[in-house]
């Protein structure tokens, strides 16, 4: 019965389990290399513009759209499972781990196989840890989506170590004297200590705790070092894997604090159910549409870092700036506390980390590649499409259009709870619509901008008392249709915004109405809203109609 893990000196016989642990690590490393190679190739202008890569991209987009489908339930379309693509990744991991665990062995006699497979996964677990992970750097996948892989790997380690422990105790339990002798040994005590640390971290990482007790979730992860130390004493074979993982983890920490983090001052402006933070950074950052920053405000919480989308476009030609703007909608405990605590015009000390998130294509490429652009948001997710809409307007209205961009329509849809939440951006949307309409009179190549607001709680009128640059037309001049058509007057031009009360966005219908054969779809909102938009794109995708969807989400 092989209960000895062995050592790494020359006097120790070769352990056959090392081969299987190496195979497990090799498969994960190989998959990472393939994704990293795909990322590097797609970033090369000469390759990405080739006809072969264009055909490949269409096939890849079709597969990705279909794999984004998520099973949902209820009228709110709450997702009950991860997307199909994530489930396929789980199947791939299981199809790798199970044969390596069971082939040419009997776990009753060699439960160490499960232990070796568990420690071979640790480097990839540590490499995917945090917002600045090594795997995010080489693969180009956002840390939000890598969190799913991180949790999957962690769960696999817990299952494998449990199998290892269970079969050990099963083989010892028939002999009480032998069981007592093993429990007295230093090797087994270190193993039990490491297993206890692992279980503690796993339980403290479950969704309710990491969602509602973030400080506890972060503090519990410190116990992970207890697991590493105890297992290093339990079996010396673990160190070759742990050292590789710890190296990646240290690089993650250094990148986070030495490169990505900055001291800042945040000036507060209190709006309707929203707080605008104008943040002056200690050093410039380079950010692109589709990216967000993490902000820590010691006055609100010493430990919690909260993600917010950058809504400002004030940047130089290289996109570097030392001043950014974010809008904080009142939703969870953190944002409610911020809204109630701060005063108008107050300045706060802040720590800023980022930017993070997979940046979308340059705005110019979006206008050149796609015949329509669809922007959809729900709740606090409005901050993402607002930033992108500003970028599209800046490019569309200030460009000489010699390139004759392909985009003909830009459709903007926003779903909020009450019309008060339209206050801080509705005048800007109206201004932009009027500006686009005026530009089209001078140049027919300028795209049309359509905007629709969905207010889930019924109201008879939009609050027009809030100060805005666009004055509403008299009620007698407001065109009426499905819902309520609100007209604004700006610079002699009429801007029409469709406001629908008591309804929500139907993503499938909204995308169809946008037109085009290759629309670019940008989505940001709660998990249920994002899932419904992905499902709409998955159902609509076919060889002659291939939307390209980008979903901005802070939890996966």
XYZ file of C-alpha atoms in Angstrom:
556
model
C 0.000 0.000 0.000
C 1.738 3.159 -1.216
C 1.271 5.709 1.563
C 4.675 7.320 1.194
C 4.904 10.483 -0.866
C 8.665 10.310 -0.994
C 11.220 13.121 -1.071
C 13.113 14.926 -3.774
C 16.592 13.717 -2.983
C 18.422 11.151 -5.071
C 17.896 8.314 -2.539
C 14.142 8.351 -2.981
C 12.719 5.954 -5.581
C 10.809 7.473 -8.479
C 7.106 7.916 -7.716
C 4.907 6.860 -10.633
C 2.307 9.488 -9.727
C 4.651 12.267 -10.840
C 4.013 11.352 -14.470
C 0.264 11.820 -14.106
C 0.640 15.067 -12.197
C 2.914 16.337 -14.972
C 0.334 15.314 -17.582
C -2.374 17.244 -15.730
C -0.232 20.361 -15.536
C 0.802 19.926 -19.168
C -2.776 19.817 -20.452
C -3.735 23.022 -18.608
C -0.505 24.734 -19.696
C -1.090 23.636 -23.298
C -4.616 25.075 -23.335
C -3.279 28.319 -21.874
C -0.615 28.456 -24.592
C -3.204 27.986 -27.353
C -5.361 30.821 -26.005
C -2.290 33.036 -25.535
C -1.171 32.323 -29.116
C -4.646 33.215 -30.399
C -4.490 36.473 -28.430
C -1.075 37.420 -29.830
C -2.087 36.599 -33.400
C -5.317 38.607 -33.182
C -3.328 41.630 -31.977
C -1.085 41.530 -35.052
C -2.462 43.941 -37.725
C -0.889 42.044 -40.626
C -2.425 38.724 -39.561
C -5.820 40.002 -38.395
C -6.443 41.682 -41.792
C -5.687 38.572 -43.863
C -8.574 36.865 -45.685
C -7.924 33.568 -43.897
C -8.134 35.175 -40.470
C -11.298 37.044 -41.472
C -12.978 33.757 -42.431
C -11.706 32.140 -39.255
C -13.029 35.053 -37.180
C -16.528 34.627 -38.619
C -16.565 30.936 -37.726
C -15.160 31.696 -34.292
C -17.739 34.432 -33.701
C -20.585 32.070 -34.634
C -19.307 29.439 -32.180
C -18.767 31.984 -29.409
C -22.259 33.433 -29.863
C -23.812 29.985 -29.583
C -21.668 29.066 -26.569
C -22.796 32.234 -24.773
C -26.284 30.768 -24.349
C -27.294 30.539 -20.685
C -30.176 28.586 -19.152
C -32.492 31.017 -17.326
C -35.712 30.692 -15.312
C -38.545 32.986 -14.261
C -39.883 36.220 -15.669
C -36.656 38.000 -14.649
C -34.578 35.489 -16.640
C -32.289 34.631 -13.755
C -29.401 32.397 -14.923
C -29.349 29.015 -13.207
C -26.194 27.688 -14.861
C -23.063 29.216 -16.388
C -23.003 29.737 -20.184
C -22.570 26.698 -22.428
C -18.951 27.683 -23.077
C -18.171 27.622 -19.356
C -19.852 24.226 -19.006
C -17.776 22.894 -21.906
C -14.663 24.103 -20.087
C -15.793 22.156 -17.021
C -16.346 19.063 -19.146
C -12.849 19.450 -20.612
C -11.354 19.651 -17.116
C -13.270 16.579 -15.963
C -12.351 14.618 -19.079
C -8.704 15.343 -18.281
C -8.746 14.773 -14.522
C -10.839 11.582 -14.355
C -8.716 9.416 -16.705
C -5.514 10.593 -14.999
C -7.070 9.810 -11.635
C -8.325 6.302 -12.473
C -6.054 4.865 -15.181
C -3.750 2.015 -14.162
C -4.355 2.401 -10.440
C -6.619 1.394 -7.577
C -7.376 4.336 -5.320
C -7.741 1.950 -2.388
C -4.054 1.153 -2.769
C -2.772 4.413 -4.273
C -4.845 7.368 -3.107
C -1.728 9.514 -3.515
C -2.676 9.803 -7.196
C -5.464 12.227 -6.217
C -3.074 14.218 -4.029
C -0.497 14.578 -6.790
C -3.142 15.753 -9.264
C -4.367 18.318 -6.724
C -0.953 19.905 -6.175
C -0.299 19.989 -9.940
C -3.262 22.382 -10.314
C -2.050 24.821 -7.632
C 0.270 26.847 -9.951
C -2.623 27.649 -12.282
C -4.859 28.487 -9.334
C -2.315 31.029 -8.079
C -1.600 32.306 -11.607
C -5.309 33.180 -12.040
C -5.589 34.944 -8.684
C -6.431 38.624 -8.462
C -7.204 41.411 -10.904
C -3.661 41.465 -12.330
C -3.184 37.751 -12.871
C -0.489 36.304 -15.098
C -3.093 34.281 -17.000
C -5.097 37.433 -17.767
C -1.956 39.036 -19.146
C -0.992 36.212 -21.522
C -4.504 35.223 -22.648
C -6.163 38.649 -22.866
C -9.168 37.325 -20.917
C -10.552 39.702 -18.311
C -10.010 38.826 -14.665
C -13.795 38.746 -14.185
C -14.176 35.777 -16.535
C -10.995 34.152 -15.238
C -12.623 34.129 -11.802
C -14.847 31.329 -13.076
C -11.783 29.284 -14.045
C -10.176 30.160 -10.703
C -13.168 28.864 -8.749
C -13.389 25.775 -10.963
C -9.752 24.903 -10.316
C -10.184 25.521 -6.585
C -13.205 23.207 -6.470
C -11.257 20.534 -8.346
C -8.443 20.749 -5.782
C -10.935 20.387 -2.903
C -12.533 17.325 -4.537
C -9.192 15.644 -5.266
C -7.808 16.262 -1.780
C -11.039 14.924 -0.277
C -10.677 11.755 -2.351
C -7.061 11.463 -1.197
C -8.027 11.854 2.481
C -11.104 9.609 2.277
C -9.274 6.636 0.778
C -6.428 7.026 3.251
C -8.762 6.881 6.254
C -10.723 4.038 4.668
C -7.588 1.939 4.452
C -6.514 2.822 8.003
C -9.860 2.580 9.828
C -10.108 -1.284 10.005
C -6.977 -1.267 12.218
C -7.532 1.055 15.192
C -3.940 0.785 16.409
C -2.600 1.642 12.941
C -5.032 4.574 12.605
C -3.914 5.963 15.971
C -0.277 5.544 14.974
C -0.800 7.409 11.691
C -2.666 10.252 13.377
C 0.283 10.711 15.715
C 2.752 11.041 12.852
C 3.953 14.504 11.858
C 3.319 13.840 8.173
C -0.388 13.105 8.634
C -0.873 16.014 11.040
C 0.508 18.428 8.467
C -1.773 16.878 5.862
C -4.825 17.312 8.099
C -3.822 20.901 8.869
C -3.459 21.716 5.167
C -6.790 20.081 4.360
C -8.511 22.054 7.132
C -7.065 25.327 5.790
C -8.229 24.453 2.282
C -11.779 23.678 3.411
C -11.952 26.886 5.444
C -10.950 29.034 2.459
C -13.379 27.152 0.208
C -16.357 27.680 2.544
C -15.471 31.360 3.075
C -15.424 31.829 -0.719
C -18.994 30.725 -1.336
C -21.223 33.248 -3.090
C -23.192 34.627 -0.088
C -19.995 35.388 1.832
C -18.011 36.913 -1.014
C -21.079 38.924 -2.083
C -22.246 40.287 1.277
C -19.184 39.939 3.557
C -16.354 40.960 1.259
C -13.911 41.770 4.068
C -14.383 38.264 5.543
C -13.876 36.775 2.083
C -10.577 38.624 1.626
C -9.273 37.875 5.128
C -10.104 34.170 4.767
C -7.843 33.905 1.728
C -4.830 34.589 3.939
C -5.346 31.096 5.355
C -4.329 29.792 1.913
C -0.716 30.334 2.917
C -1.349 27.943 5.807
C -2.436 25.330 3.273
C 0.708 25.881 1.179
C 3.009 25.680 4.198
C 1.356 22.608 5.695
C 1.281 20.649 2.428
C 4.911 21.616 1.755
C 5.777 19.859 5.019
C 3.368 17.017 4.270
C 5.074 16.114 0.986
C 8.256 17.698 -0.410
C 7.043 16.959 -3.944
C 4.596 19.837 -3.581
C 7.277 22.529 -3.532
C 8.127 22.270 -7.253
C 4.519 23.192 -8.026
C 4.034 25.685 -5.202
C 7.142 27.683 -6.100
C 5.948 28.162 -9.684
C 2.540 29.305 -8.451
C 3.982 31.606 -5.775
C 6.202 33.250 -8.385
C 3.143 34.078 -10.506
C 1.277 35.247 -7.408
C 4.102 37.589 -6.390
C 4.159 39.052 -9.910
C 0.392 39.588 -9.650
C 0.793 41.464 -6.365
C 3.665 43.590 -7.652
C 1.742 44.492 -10.812
C -1.303 45.410 -8.729
C 0.408 47.678 -6.227
C 3.440 48.952 -8.115
C 1.983 49.405 -11.605
C -1.807 49.462 -11.480
C -2.542 51.297 -8.209
C -2.491 55.055 -7.658
C -3.282 57.561 -4.947
C -6.034 59.996 -5.926
C -8.401 62.740 -4.819
C -12.104 62.348 -5.625
C -14.458 65.346 -5.823
C -18.094 64.482 -5.134
C -21.155 65.666 -7.033
C -24.480 64.329 -5.732
C -27.102 63.679 -8.457
C -30.504 61.999 -8.490
C -29.906 58.554 -6.992
C -26.321 58.745 -8.263
C -22.942 60.051 -7.132
C -20.483 61.444 -9.665
C -16.822 61.170 -8.697
C -14.296 63.323 -10.539
C -10.967 61.691 -9.725
C -7.579 63.348 -10.080
C -4.826 60.719 -10.178
C -1.278 60.994 -8.926
C -0.034 59.713 -12.318
C -1.720 59.298 -15.724
C -3.415 56.098 -16.829
C -4.209 54.829 -20.315
C -7.792 53.654 -20.654
C -10.078 52.598 -23.474
C -13.846 52.183 -23.888
C -15.074 49.075 -22.125
C -12.653 49.308 -19.210
C -13.304 50.030 -15.550
C -11.339 50.904 -12.432
C -11.474 49.687 -8.850
C -11.796 52.400 -6.218
C -11.129 52.188 -2.500
C -12.486 55.048 -0.378
C -11.119 54.689 3.191
C -13.947 56.856 4.506
C -16.465 54.277 3.270
C -14.480 51.061 3.764
C -10.821 50.390 4.481
C -10.809 47.033 2.716
C -13.458 46.981 -0.012
C -12.517 47.855 -3.591
C -15.494 48.540 -5.823
C -15.525 48.472 -9.664
C -16.853 51.457 -11.641
C -16.878 52.081 -15.393
C -14.918 55.094 -16.614
C -17.472 57.445 -18.202
C -15.150 60.294 -19.188
C -13.412 60.546 -22.563
C -11.088 63.410 -21.663
C -7.818 61.949 -22.912
C -4.880 62.808 -25.107
C -4.222 61.083 -28.431
C -2.507 58.217 -26.613
C -5.559 57.862 -24.317
C -3.489 58.865 -21.271
C -5.063 61.164 -18.702
C -4.720 62.034 -15.032
C -8.410 62.880 -14.578
C -11.231 60.342 -14.847
C -14.923 60.424 -14.083
C -17.197 57.678 -12.772
C -20.906 57.607 -11.945
C -21.974 55.565 -8.922
C -25.602 54.442 -9.016
C -27.212 53.709 -5.647
C -27.678 49.928 -5.649
C -25.838 47.838 -3.042
C -24.697 48.534 0.520
C -21.450 50.198 -0.568
C -23.046 52.648 -3.015
C -25.888 53.447 -0.596
C -23.393 54.261 2.149
C -21.414 56.468 -0.236
C -24.535 58.356 -1.330
C -25.670 58.981 2.269
C -22.243 59.814 3.704
C -20.709 62.325 1.293
C -21.609 65.989 0.828
C -21.875 68.015 -2.364
C -18.443 69.289 -3.459
C -16.577 67.243 -0.839
C -13.128 65.834 -1.634
C -12.172 62.331 -0.563
C -8.884 60.480 -0.427
C -9.067 57.513 -2.775
C -6.958 54.634 -4.017
C -7.492 53.689 -7.653
C -6.480 50.426 -9.306
C -6.774 49.778 -13.016
C -7.873 50.045 -15.659
C -9.259 46.529 -16.012
C -11.518 44.703 -18.406
C -11.084 43.617 -22.004
C -11.052 46.802 -24.054
C -13.294 46.797 -27.100
C -12.129 47.513 -30.642
C -11.119 51.096 -31.371
C -14.152 53.228 -32.154
C -12.902 53.809 -35.692
C -12.748 50.042 -36.323
C -16.280 49.614 -34.961
C -17.584 52.180 -37.438
C -15.644 50.584 -40.291
C -16.544 46.924 -39.618
C -20.185 46.989 -38.467
C -23.248 48.293 -40.280
C -25.065 49.010 -37.014
C -24.140 49.526 -33.371
C -26.458 48.446 -30.549
C -25.974 49.751 -26.998
C -28.141 48.175 -24.280
C -27.997 48.669 -20.525
C -30.013 48.102 -17.378
C -29.721 49.790 -13.999
C -26.246 50.946 -13.063
C -24.923 49.442 -16.310
C -25.819 52.687 -18.105
C -22.322 54.000 -17.377
C -20.727 51.668 -19.929
C -22.797 52.551 -23.042
C -22.747 56.242 -22.115
C -18.941 56.210 -22.324
C -19.025 54.338 -25.621
C -21.733 56.615 -27.036
C -19.583 59.637 -26.217
C -16.658 58.041 -28.024
C -18.815 57.207 -31.062
C -20.182 60.751 -31.147
C -16.719 62.272 -30.828
C -15.485 60.227 -33.789
C -18.638 60.477 -35.927
C -19.326 64.194 -35.505
C -15.735 65.411 -35.693
C -14.503 63.221 -38.545
C -14.409 64.406 -42.158
C -15.928 61.051 -43.263
C -13.500 60.617 -46.120
C -13.268 56.974 -45.068
C -17.046 56.556 -45.513
C -17.652 54.478 -42.401
C -19.912 51.454 -42.725
C -22.164 52.140 -39.717
C -25.538 53.610 -40.647
C -27.450 53.331 -37.345
C -26.607 53.588 -33.650
C -29.369 52.305 -31.349
C -29.256 53.166 -27.648
C -31.548 51.380 -25.176
C -31.575 51.959 -21.436
C -33.754 50.323 -18.769
C -34.076 51.983 -15.343
C -36.378 51.652 -12.343
C -37.679 55.225 -12.161
C -37.505 58.255 -14.392
C -35.443 60.031 -11.714
C -32.550 57.842 -12.821
C -32.709 59.416 -16.266
C -31.850 62.803 -14.807
C -28.091 62.926 -15.090
C -27.789 61.771 -18.740
C -31.128 62.384 -20.517
C -30.224 65.921 -21.567
C -26.911 64.683 -22.974
C -28.669 61.971 -24.994
C -31.076 64.533 -26.405
C -28.200 66.827 -27.317
C -26.400 64.013 -29.102
C -29.496 63.007 -31.100
C -29.982 66.600 -32.222
C -26.292 66.861 -33.124
C -26.391 63.659 -35.180
C -29.530 64.815 -37.003
C -27.943 68.167 -37.809
C -24.747 66.472 -39.051
C -26.782 64.165 -41.328
C -28.282 67.205 -43.049
C -24.771 68.192 -44.087
C -23.432 64.702 -44.750
C -25.600 61.655 -45.392
C -22.795 59.286 -44.308
C -23.246 60.257 -40.657
C -25.132 57.466 -38.838
C -28.559 57.953 -37.307
C -28.823 57.858 -33.514
C -31.959 56.331 -31.968
C -32.623 56.320 -28.227
C -35.273 54.497 -26.194
C -35.682 54.689 -22.423
C -37.503 51.900 -20.571
C -38.853 52.827 -17.122
C -40.030 49.749 -15.219
C -42.069 51.700 -12.670
C -44.996 53.555 -14.185
C -45.011 57.335 -14.257
C -46.990 59.831 -16.278
C -44.255 62.347 -17.055
C -40.511 62.697 -17.028
C -39.419 65.132 -14.341
C -38.579 68.228 -16.324
C -37.728 70.346 -13.277
C -34.173 69.023 -13.181
C -31.751 71.481 -14.794
C -30.759 70.466 -18.310
C -29.475 72.118 -21.425
C -32.431 70.981 -23.557
C -35.815 72.540 -22.941
C -38.860 70.264 -23.412
C -41.342 71.297 -26.062
C -44.856 72.246 -24.962
C -47.069 69.257 -24.243
C -49.258 70.032 -27.254
C -46.262 69.592 -29.552
C -45.143 66.257 -28.138
C -45.780 63.428 -30.586
C -47.499 60.440 -29.005
C -47.080 56.828 -29.936
C -46.336 53.540 -28.261
C -45.471 54.569 -24.712
C -44.514 58.245 -24.745
C -42.449 60.139 -27.283
C -40.582 62.970 -25.581
C -39.326 65.760 -27.818
C -36.529 68.189 -26.929
C -35.446 71.364 -28.650
C -31.688 71.918 -28.988
C -29.985 74.494 -31.190
C -33.042 74.741 -33.409
C -33.256 70.950 -33.903
C -35.827 68.577 -32.477
C -34.539 65.485 -30.672
C -37.025 62.637 -30.202
C -36.546 60.170 -27.335
C -38.959 57.252 -26.975
C -39.834 56.606 -23.309
C -41.670 53.349 -22.543
C -43.167 53.033 -19.070
C -43.875 49.768 -17.298
C -41.770 47.681 -19.702
C -38.286 46.268 -20.124
C -35.943 45.876 -23.059
C -36.640 42.898 -25.281
C -33.071 42.231 -26.509
C -34.137 40.093 -29.488
C -36.588 42.681 -30.779
C -34.192 45.555 -30.085
C -31.350 43.933 -32.055
C -33.660 43.083 -34.959
C -34.967 46.650 -35.148
C -31.403 47.987 -35.230
C -30.960 46.384 -38.652
C -27.780 45.360 -40.414
C -26.137 41.981 -40.941
C -23.070 42.388 -38.697
C -24.209 44.536 -35.764
C -21.864 45.302 -32.896
C -23.784 44.695 -29.659
C -22.573 46.183 -26.373
C -24.316 45.210 -23.142
C -23.947 46.066 -19.472
C -26.305 45.330 -16.594
C -27.278 42.763 -13.947
C -26.487 39.104 -14.562
C -30.072 38.328 -15.643
C -30.058 41.157 -18.198
C -26.656 40.158 -19.567
C -27.786 36.538 -19.860
C -30.948 37.505 -21.766
C -28.888 39.606 -24.201
C -26.421 36.752 -24.768
C -29.310 34.370 -25.368
C -30.808 36.796 -27.884
C -27.540 36.962 -29.820
C -27.173 33.172 -29.642
C -30.665 32.627 -31.055
C -30.241 35.242 -33.809
C -26.792 34.147 -34.971
C -26.652 32.382 -38.320
C -24.213 32.409 -41.271
C -25.911 35.474 -42.810
C -26.361 37.383 -39.541
C -23.435 37.436 -37.111
C -23.678 39.983 -34.310
C -20.536 40.603 -32.305
C -21.418 40.940 -28.636
C -19.331 42.497 -25.870
C -20.752 42.119 -22.370
C -19.376 44.253 -19.586
C -19.880 42.468 -16.290
C -18.249 42.649 -12.892
C -19.221 39.185 -11.719
C -19.156 35.934 -13.653
